[in-house]
Backbone as numpy.savetxt, mean C-alpha at the origin, in Angstrom:
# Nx Ny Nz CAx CAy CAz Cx Cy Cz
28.78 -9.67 -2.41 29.13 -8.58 -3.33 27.83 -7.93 -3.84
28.15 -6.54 -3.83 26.70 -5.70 -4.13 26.63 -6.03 -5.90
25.22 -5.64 -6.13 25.30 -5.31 -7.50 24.19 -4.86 -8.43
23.49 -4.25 -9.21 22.55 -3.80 -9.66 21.26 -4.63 -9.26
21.32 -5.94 -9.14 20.43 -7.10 -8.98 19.86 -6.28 -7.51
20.93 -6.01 -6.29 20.58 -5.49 -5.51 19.82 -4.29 -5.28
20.03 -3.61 -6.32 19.24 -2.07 -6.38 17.60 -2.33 -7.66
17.77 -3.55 -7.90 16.33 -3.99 -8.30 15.52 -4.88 -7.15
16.06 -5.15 -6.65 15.40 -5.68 -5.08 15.33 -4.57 -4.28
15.78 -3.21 -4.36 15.15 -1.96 -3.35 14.01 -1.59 -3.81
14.12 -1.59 -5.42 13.06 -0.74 -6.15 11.71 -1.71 -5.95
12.07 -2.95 -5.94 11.10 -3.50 -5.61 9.77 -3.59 -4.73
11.07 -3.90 -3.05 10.82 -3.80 -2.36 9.81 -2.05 -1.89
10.69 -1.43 -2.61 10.42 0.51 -2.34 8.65 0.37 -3.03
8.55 -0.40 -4.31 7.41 0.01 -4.95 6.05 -0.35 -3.44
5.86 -1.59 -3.30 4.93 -1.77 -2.65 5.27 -1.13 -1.30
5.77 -0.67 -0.93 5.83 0.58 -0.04 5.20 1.20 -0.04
5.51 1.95 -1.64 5.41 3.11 -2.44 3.79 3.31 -2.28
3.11 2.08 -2.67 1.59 2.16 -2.87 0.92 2.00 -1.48
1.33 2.04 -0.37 0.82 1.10 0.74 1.61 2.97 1.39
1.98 2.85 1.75 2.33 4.91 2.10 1.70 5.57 1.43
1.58 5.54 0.13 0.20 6.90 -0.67 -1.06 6.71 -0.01
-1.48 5.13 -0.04 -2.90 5.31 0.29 -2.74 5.93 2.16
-1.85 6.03 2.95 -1.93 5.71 4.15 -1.15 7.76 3.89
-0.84 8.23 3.25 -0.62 9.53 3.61 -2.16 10.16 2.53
-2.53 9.83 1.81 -3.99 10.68 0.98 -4.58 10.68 1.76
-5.15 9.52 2.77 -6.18 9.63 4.19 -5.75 10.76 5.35
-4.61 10.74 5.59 -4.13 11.35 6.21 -3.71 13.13 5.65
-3.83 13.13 4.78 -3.86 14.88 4.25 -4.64 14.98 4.13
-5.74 14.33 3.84 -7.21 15.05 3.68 -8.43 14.94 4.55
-8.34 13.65 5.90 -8.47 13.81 7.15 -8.02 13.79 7.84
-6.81 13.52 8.18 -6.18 13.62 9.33 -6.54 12.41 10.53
-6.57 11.75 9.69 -6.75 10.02 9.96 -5.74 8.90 10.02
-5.37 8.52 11.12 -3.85 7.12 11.26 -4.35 6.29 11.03
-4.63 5.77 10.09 -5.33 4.61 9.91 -4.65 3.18 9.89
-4.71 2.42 11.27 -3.82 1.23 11.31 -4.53 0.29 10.49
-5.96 0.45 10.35 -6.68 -0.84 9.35 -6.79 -0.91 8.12
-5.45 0.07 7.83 -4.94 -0.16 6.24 -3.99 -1.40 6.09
-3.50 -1.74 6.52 -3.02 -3.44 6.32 -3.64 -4.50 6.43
-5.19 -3.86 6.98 -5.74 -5.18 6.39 -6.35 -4.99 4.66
-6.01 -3.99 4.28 -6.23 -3.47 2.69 -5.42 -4.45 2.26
-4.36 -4.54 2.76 -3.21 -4.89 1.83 -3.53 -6.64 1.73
-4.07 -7.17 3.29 -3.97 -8.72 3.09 -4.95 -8.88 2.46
-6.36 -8.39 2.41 -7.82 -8.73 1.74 -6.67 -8.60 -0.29
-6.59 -7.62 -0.02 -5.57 -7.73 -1.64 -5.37 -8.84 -2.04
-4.61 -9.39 -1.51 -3.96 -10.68 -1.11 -4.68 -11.70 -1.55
-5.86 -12.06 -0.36 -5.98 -13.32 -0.10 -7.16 -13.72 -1.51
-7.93 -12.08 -1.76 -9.01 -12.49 -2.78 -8.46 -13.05 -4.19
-7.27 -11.84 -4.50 -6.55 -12.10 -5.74 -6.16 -13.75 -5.51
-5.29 -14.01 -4.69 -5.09 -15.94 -4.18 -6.36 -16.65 -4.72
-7.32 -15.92 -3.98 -8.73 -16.92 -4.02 -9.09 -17.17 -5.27
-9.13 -16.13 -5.96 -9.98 -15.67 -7.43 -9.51 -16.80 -8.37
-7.86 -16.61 -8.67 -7.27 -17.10 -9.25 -6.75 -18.54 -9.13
-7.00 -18.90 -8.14 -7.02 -20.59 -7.78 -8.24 -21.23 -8.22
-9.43 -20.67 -7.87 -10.93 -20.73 -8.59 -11.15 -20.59 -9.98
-10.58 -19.83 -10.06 -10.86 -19.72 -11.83 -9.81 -20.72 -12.49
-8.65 -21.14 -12.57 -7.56 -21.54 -13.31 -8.10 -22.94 -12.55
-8.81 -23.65 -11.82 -9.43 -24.69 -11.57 -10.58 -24.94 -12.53
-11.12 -24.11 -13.42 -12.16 -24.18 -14.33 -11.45 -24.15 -15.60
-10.51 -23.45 -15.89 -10.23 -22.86 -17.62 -8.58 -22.98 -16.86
-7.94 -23.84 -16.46 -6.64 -24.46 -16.67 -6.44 -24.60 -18.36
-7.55 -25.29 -19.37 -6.39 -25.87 -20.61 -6.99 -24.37 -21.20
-7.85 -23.62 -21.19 -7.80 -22.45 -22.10 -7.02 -21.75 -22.52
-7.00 -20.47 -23.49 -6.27 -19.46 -24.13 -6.48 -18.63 -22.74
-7.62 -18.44 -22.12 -7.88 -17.28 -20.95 -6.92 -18.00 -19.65
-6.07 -18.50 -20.34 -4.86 -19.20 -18.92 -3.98 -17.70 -18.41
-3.26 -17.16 -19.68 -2.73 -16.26 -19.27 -3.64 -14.74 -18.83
-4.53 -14.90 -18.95 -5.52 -13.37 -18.71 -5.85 -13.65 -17.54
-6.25 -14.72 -16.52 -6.98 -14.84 -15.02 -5.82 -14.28 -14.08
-4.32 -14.83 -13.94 -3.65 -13.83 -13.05 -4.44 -12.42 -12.81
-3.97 -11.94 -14.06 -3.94 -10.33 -14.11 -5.64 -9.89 -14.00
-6.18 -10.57 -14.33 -7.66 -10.16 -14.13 -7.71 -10.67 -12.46
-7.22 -11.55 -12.00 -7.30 -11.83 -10.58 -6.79 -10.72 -9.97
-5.35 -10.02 -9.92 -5.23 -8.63 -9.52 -6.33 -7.31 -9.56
-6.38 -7.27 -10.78 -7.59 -6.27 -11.02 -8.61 -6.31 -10.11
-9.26 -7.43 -10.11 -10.36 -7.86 -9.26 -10.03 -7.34 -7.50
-8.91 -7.72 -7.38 -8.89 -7.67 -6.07 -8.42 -6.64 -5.22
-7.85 -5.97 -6.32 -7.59 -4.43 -6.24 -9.07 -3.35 -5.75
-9.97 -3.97 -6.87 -11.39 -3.15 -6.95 -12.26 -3.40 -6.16
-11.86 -4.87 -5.59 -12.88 -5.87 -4.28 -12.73 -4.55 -3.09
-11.05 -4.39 -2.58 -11.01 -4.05 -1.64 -10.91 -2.12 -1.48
-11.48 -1.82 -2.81 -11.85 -0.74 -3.10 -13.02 -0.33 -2.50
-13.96 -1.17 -3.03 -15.88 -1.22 -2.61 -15.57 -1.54 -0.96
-14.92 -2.46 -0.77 -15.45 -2.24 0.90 -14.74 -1.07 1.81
-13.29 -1.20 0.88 -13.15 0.74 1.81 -14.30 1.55 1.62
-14.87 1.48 0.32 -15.86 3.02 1.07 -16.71 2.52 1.66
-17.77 1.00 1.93 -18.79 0.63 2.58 -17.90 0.86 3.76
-16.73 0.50 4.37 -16.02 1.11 5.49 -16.10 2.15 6.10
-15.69 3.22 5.06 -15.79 5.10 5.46 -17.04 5.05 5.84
-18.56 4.49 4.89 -19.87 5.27 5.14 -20.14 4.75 6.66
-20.05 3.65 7.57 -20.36 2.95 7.77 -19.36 3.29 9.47
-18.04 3.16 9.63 -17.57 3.16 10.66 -16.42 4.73 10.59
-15.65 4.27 9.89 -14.50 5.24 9.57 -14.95 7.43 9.77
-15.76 7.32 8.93 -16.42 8.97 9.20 -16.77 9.44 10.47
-16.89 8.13 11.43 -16.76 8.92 12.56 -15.82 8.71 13.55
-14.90 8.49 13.14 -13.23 8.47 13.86 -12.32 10.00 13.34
-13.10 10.88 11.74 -12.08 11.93 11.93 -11.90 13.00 13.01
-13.02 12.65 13.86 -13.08 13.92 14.49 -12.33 13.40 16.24
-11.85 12.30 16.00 -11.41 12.06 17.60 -9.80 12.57 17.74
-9.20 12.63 18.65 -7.59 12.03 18.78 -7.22 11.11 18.06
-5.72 11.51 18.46 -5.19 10.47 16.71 -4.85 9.39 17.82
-4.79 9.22 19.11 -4.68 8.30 20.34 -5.73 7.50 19.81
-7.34 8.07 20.01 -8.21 7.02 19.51 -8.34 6.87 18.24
-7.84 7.51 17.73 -7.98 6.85 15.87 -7.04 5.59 15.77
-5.98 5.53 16.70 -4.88 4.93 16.30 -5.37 3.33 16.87
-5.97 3.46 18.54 -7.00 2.15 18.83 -8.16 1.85 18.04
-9.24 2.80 17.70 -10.29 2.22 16.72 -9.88 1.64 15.33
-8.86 1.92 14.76 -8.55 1.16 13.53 -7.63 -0.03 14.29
-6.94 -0.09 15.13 -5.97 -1.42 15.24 -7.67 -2.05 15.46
-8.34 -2.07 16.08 -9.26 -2.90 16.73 -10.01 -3.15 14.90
-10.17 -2.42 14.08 -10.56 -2.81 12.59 -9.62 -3.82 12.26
-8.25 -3.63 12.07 -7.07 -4.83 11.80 -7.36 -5.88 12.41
-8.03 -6.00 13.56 -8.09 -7.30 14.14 -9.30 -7.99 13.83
-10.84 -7.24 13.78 -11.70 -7.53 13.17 -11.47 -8.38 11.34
-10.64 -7.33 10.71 -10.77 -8.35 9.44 -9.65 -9.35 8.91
-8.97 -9.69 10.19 -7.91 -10.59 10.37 -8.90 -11.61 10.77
-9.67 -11.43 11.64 -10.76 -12.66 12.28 -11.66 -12.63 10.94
-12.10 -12.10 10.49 -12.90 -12.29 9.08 -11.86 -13.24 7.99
-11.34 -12.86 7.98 -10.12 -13.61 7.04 -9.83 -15.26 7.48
-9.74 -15.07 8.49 -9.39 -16.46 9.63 -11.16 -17.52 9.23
-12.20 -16.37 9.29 -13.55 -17.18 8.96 -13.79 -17.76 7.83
-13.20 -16.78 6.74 -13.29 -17.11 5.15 -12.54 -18.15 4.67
-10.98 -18.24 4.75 -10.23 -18.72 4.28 -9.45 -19.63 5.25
-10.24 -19.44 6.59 -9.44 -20.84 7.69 -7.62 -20.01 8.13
-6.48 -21.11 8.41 -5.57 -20.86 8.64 -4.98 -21.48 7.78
-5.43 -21.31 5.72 -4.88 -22.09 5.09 -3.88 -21.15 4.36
-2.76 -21.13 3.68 -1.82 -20.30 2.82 -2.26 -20.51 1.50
-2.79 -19.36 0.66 -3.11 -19.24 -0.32 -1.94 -18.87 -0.89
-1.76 -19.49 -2.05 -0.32 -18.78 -3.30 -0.96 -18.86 -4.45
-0.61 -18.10 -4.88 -0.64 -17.69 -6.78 0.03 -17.23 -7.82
1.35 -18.53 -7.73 2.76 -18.00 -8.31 2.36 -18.02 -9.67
1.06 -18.01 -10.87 1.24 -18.65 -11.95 1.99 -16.99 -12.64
1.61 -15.82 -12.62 2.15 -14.51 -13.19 4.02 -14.86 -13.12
4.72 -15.67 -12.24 5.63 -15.29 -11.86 6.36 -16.39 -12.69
5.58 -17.46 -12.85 6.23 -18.51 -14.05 5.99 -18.44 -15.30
4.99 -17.81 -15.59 4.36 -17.57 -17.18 5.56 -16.35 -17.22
5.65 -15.65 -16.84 6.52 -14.77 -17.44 8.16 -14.84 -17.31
8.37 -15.86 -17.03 10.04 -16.22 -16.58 10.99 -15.30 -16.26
12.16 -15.47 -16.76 13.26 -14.66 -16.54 13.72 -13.91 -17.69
14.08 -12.44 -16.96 14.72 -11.40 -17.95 16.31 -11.48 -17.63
17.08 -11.02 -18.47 18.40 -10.69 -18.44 18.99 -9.72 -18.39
19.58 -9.35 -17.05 19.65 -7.89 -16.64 21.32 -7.61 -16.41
22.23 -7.06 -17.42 23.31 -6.94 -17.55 24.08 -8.22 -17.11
23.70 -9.79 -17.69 24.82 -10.71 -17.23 23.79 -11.85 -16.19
23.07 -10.59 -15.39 22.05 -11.49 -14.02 20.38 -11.91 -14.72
20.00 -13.19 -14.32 18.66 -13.10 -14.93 17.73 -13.06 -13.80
16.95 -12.00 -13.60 15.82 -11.50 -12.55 14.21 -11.76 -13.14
13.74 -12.05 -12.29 12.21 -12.38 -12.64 11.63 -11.13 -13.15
10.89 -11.42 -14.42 10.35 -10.39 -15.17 9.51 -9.94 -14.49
8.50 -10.42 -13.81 7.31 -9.93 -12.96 7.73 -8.99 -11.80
8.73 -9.05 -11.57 9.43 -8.29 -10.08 9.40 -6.72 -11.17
9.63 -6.78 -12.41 10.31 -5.80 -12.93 8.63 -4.96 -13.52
7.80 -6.10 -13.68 6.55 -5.75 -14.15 6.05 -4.96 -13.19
6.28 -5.14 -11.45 5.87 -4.89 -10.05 6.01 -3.59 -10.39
7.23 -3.42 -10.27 7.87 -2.01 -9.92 7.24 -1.41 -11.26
7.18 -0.98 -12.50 6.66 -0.24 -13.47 4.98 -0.11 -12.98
4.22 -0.97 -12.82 3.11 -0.72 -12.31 2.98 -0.36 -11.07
3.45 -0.36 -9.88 3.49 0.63 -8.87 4.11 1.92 -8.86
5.05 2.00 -9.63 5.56 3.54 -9.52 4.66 4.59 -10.57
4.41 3.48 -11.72 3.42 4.33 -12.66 1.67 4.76 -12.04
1.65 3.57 -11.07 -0.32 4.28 -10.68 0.21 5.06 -9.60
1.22 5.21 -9.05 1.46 6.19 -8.23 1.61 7.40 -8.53
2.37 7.84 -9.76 2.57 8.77 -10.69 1.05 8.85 -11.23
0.09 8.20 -11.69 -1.02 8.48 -12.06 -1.68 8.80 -11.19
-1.45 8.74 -9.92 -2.89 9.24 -8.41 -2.37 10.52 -8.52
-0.81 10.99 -8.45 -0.16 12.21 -8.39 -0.71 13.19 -9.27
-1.12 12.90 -10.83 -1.66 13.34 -11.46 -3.45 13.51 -11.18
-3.77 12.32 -10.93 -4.82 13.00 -10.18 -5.61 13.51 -9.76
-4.93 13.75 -8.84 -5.37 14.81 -7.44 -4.76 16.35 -8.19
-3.49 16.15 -9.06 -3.29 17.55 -9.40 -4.27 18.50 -10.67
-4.46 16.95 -11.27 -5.05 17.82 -12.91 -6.14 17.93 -13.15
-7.25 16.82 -12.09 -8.91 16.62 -12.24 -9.50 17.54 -11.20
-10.65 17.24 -11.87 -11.11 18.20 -10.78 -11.57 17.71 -9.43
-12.04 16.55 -9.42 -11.86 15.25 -8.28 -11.26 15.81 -7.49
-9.59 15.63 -7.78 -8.05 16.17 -7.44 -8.51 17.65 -6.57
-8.81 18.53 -7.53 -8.79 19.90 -6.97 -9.58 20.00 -5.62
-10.91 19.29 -5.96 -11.46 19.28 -4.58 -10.38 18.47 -3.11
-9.97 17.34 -3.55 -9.61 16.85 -2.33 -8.44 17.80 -1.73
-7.73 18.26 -2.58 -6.71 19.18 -2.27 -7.26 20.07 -1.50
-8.19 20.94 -1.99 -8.69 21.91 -1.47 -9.07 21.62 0.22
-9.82 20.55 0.52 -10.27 19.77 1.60 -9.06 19.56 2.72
-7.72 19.02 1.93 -7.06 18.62 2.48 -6.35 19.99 3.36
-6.50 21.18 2.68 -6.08 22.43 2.77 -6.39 22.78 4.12
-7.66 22.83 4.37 -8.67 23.72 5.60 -9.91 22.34 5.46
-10.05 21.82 6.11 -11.08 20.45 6.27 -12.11 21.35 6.68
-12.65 22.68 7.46 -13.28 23.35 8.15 -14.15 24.39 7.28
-13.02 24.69 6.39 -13.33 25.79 5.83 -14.24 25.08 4.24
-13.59 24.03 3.97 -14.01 23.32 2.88 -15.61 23.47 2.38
-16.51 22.99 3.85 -17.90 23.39 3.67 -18.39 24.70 2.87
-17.94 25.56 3.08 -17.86 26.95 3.18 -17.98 27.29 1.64
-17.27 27.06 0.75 -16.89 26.55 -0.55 -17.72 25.59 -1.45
-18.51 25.22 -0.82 -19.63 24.16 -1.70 -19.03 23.19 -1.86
-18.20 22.53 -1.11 -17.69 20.91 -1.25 -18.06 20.27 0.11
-18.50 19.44 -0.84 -19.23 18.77 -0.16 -18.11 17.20 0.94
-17.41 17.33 1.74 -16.77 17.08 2.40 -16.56 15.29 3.28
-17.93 15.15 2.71 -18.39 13.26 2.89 -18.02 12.73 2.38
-18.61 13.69 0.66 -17.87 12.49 -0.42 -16.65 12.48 -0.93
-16.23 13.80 -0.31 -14.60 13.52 -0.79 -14.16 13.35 0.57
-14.43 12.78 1.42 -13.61 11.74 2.30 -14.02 10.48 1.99
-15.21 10.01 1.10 -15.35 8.36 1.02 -14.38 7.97 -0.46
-14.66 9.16 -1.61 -13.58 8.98 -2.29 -11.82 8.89 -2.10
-11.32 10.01 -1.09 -10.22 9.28 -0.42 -10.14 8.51 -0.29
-10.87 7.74 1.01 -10.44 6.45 1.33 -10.95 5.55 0.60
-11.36 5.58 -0.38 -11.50 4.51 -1.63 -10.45 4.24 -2.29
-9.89 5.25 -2.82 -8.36 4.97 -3.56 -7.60 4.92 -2.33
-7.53 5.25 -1.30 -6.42 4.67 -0.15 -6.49 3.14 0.23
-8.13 2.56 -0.17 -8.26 0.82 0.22 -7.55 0.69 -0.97
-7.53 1.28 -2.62 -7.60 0.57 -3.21 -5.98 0.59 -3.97
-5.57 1.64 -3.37 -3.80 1.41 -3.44 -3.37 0.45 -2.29
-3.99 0.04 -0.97 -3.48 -0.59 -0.35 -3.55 -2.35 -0.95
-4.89 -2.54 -1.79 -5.63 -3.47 -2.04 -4.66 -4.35 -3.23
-4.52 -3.18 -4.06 -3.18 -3.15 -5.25 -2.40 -3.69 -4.90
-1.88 -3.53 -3.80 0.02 -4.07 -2.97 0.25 -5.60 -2.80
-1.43 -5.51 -2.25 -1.39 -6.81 -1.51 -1.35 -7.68 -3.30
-2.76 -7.57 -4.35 -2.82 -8.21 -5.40 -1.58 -8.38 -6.21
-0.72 -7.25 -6.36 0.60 -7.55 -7.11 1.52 -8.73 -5.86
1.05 -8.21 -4.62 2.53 -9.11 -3.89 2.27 -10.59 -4.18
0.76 -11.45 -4.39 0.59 -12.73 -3.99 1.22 -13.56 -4.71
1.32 -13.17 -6.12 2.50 -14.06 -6.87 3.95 -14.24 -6.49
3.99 -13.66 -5.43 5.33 -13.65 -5.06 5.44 -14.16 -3.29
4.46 -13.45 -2.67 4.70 -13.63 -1.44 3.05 -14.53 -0.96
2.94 -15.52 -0.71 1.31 -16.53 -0.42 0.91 -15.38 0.79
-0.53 -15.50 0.49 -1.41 -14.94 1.53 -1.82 -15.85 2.65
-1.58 -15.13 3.98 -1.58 -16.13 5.37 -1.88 -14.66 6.36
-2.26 -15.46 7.49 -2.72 -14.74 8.43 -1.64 -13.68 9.08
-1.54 -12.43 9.40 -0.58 -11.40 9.54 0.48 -10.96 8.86
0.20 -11.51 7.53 0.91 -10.80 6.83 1.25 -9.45 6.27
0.13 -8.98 7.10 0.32 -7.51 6.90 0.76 -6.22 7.64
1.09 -7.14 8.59 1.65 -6.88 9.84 3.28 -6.28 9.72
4.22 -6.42 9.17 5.50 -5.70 8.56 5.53 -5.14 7.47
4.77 -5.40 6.48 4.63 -3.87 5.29 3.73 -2.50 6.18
2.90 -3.36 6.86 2.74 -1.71 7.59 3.29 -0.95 8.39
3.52 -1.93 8.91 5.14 -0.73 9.91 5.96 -0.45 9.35
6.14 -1.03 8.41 7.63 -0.04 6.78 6.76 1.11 6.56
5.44 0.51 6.21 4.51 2.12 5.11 4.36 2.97 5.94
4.46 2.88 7.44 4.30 3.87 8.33 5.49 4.50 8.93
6.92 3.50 8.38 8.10 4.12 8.71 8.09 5.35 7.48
7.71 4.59 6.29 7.94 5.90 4.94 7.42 6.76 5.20
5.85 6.94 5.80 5.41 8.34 5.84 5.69 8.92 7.16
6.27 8.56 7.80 6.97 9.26 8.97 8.42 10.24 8.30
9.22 9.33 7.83 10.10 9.78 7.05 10.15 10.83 5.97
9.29 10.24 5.24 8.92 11.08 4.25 8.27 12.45 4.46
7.24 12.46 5.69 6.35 13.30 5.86 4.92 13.07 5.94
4.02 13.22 6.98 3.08 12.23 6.85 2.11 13.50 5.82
1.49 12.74 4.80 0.31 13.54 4.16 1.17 14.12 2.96
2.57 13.72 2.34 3.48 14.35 1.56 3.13 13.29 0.44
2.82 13.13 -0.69 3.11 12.47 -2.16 4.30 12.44 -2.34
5.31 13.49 -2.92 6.46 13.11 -3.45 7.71 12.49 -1.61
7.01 12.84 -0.51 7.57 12.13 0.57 7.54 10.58 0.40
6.29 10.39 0.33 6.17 8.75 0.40 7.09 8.10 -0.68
7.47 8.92 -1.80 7.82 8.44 -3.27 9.69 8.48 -2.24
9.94 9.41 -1.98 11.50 9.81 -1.80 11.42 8.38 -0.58
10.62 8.21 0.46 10.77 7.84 1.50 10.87 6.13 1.69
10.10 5.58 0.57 9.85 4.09 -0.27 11.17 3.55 -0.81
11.73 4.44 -1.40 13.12 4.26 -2.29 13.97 4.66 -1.49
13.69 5.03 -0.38 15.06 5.21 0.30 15.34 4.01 1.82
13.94 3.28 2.24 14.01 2.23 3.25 14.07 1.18 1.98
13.26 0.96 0.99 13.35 0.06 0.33 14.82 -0.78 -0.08
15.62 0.37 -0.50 17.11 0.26 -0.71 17.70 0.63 0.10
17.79 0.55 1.20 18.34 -0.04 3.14 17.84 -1.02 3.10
16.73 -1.53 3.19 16.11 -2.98 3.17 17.01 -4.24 2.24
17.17 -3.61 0.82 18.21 -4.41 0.25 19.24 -4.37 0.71
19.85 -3.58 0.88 21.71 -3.15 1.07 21.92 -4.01 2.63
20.76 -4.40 3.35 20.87 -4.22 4.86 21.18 -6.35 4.48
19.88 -6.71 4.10 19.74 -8.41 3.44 20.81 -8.46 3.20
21.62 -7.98 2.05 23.11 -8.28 1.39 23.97 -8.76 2.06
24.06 -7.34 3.12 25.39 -7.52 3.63 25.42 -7.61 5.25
24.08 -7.16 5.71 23.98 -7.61 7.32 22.46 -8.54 7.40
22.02 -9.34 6.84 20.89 -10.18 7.07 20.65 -10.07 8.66
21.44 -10.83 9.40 20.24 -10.65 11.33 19.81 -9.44 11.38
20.62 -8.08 10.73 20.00 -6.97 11.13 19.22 -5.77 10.70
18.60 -6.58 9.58 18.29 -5.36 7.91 17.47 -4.17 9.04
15.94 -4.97 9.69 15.20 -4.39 10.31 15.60 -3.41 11.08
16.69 -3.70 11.77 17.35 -2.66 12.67 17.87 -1.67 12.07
18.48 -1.72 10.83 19.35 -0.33 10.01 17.92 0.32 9.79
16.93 -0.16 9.32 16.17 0.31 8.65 15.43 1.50 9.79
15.27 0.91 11.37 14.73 1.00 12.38 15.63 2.87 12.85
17.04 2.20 12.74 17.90 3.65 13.11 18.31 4.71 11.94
18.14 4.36 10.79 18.08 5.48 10.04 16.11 6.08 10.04
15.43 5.93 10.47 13.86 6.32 10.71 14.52 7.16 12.12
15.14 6.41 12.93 15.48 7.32 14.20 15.97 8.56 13.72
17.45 8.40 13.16 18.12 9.64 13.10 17.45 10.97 11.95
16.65 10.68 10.70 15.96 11.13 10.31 14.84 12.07 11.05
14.09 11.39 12.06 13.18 12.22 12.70 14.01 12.91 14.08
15.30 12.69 14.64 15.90 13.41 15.06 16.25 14.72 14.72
16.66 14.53 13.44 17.14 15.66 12.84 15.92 16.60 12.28
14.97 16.24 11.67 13.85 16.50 10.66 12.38 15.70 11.84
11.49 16.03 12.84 10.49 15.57 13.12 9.72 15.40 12.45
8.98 16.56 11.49 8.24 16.21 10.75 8.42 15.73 9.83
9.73 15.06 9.66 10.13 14.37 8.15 10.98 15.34 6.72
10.92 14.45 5.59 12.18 15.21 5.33 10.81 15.94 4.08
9.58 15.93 3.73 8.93 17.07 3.53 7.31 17.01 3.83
7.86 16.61 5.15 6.10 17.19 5.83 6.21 18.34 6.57
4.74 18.43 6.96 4.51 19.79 7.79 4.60 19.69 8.91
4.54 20.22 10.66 4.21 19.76 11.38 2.74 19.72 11.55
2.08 19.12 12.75 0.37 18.88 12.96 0.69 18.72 14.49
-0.49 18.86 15.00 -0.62 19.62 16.18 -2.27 18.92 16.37
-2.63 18.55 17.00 -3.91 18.59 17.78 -4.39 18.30 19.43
């Protein structure tokens, strides 16, 4: 039997979508970049926030700073995998905008595999977890059902920094430039913007919304080797759907597989993946470029 419980498990599910499609459509509107080695954003998220917070709560277990290391462990690992997206952009990434999205699409899988083997060096083939956010904060009571408060904490903090990147890019002047960039990438020079650094700033907040996903998911889901391997083929079903390089797409497109994803668990478990798989079909049947992107051409 369906029931609201279920439509807080879409929103859920929809949020880290939500953040893992923005960063993977901002790269993509403002270079025109597929970037498959954004899931490893999401596991480095992951595994540092795991790391941080097993390390530290091994030192200051009986302290008052018991409840502050979670959330400072997120933070951290959010901002970790911030700094190495842009040592990324300066370094390899800046010179993949100018190829085929054929070879953009091999030079980043071949990045995914590189810091999957980095990961494998650091942390072995061990499963890191860091349920303490998810027990310190117990259970809420949600008309009758009691749902984990932290699931509910998830979703308010992903839909809200998402709503805050939206803002942005619209109200700063940061914003104005990348927009502008994202507009005419060619013409941008032309204009006195300077076009490097607002592609290393992109993909800084694109590591570091991906980086976010992973740090909120570890209290919930342990960090292990390929785990990032099916939130990215969702975040790449949303911005297909949605529209690739669209903001309010990724937002419509998150909440709408997210809650198929639930509805699908409920009531057809062997086959969630597959509903999820043929409504992405019939969508780009009807709508190719999605239900508000542009088309692109190269």
């Amino acid at each position: 039997m369906l029931s609201y419980i279920n439509i807080l498990d879409g929103l859920y599910y929809a949020s880290i979508l939500y953040l893992l499609s923005l960063g993977l459509n901002l790269v993509f509107g403002v270079s025109k970049l597929l970037n498959l080695g954004h899931g490893s954003f999401y596991s480095l998220g992951a595994y540092i926030t795991a790391w941080f917070i097993g390390i530290a709560l091994s030192y200051y277990r009986q302290s008052q700073a018991l409840l502050l290391i979670p959330y400072l462990g997120i933070a951290i690992g959010a901002i970790a995998v911030a700094a190495i997206g842009a040592l990324l952009e300066k370094t390899i990434i800046r010179f993949l905008y100018n190829i085929t999205l054929e070879r953009q699409l091999l030079a980043t899988y071949g990045i995914l595999l590189i810091f999957s083997d980095i990961e494998r060096m650091i942390w072995g083939g061990n499963i890191l977890s860091a349920p303490q956010p998810v027990d310190l904060l117990g259970n809420i009571n949600v008309g009758g059902y009691y749902y984990p408060t932290y699931y509910i904490l998830l979703i308010i903090i992903s839909f809200s920094i998402g709503i805050g990147m939206h803002l942005f890019i619209y109200k700063t002047d940061i914003g104005i430039l990348i927009r502008a960039t994202s507009y005419d990438r060619e013409l941008a020079p032309g204009l006195g913007i300077n076009v490097r650094r607002v592609s290393t700033v992109t993909f800084l907040l694109s590591a570091f919304l991906a980086g976010l996903a992973g740090s909120l998911i570890v209290p919930i889901t342990s960090a292990t080797l390929g785990m990032e391997i099916e939130p990215l083929i969702l975040a790449f079903i949303v911005s297909v759907i949605g529209g690739l390089g669209s903001f309010w797409g990724s937002l419509i497109g998150s909440i709408l597989i997210g809650e198929l994803r639930s509805l699908g668990i409920a009531l057809f478990p062997e086959i969630e993946l597959a509903i999820v798989f043929l409504i992405a079909a019939i969508v780009l049947a009807i709508r190719p470029e999605g239900l508000l992107g542009k088309r692109y051409g190269r």
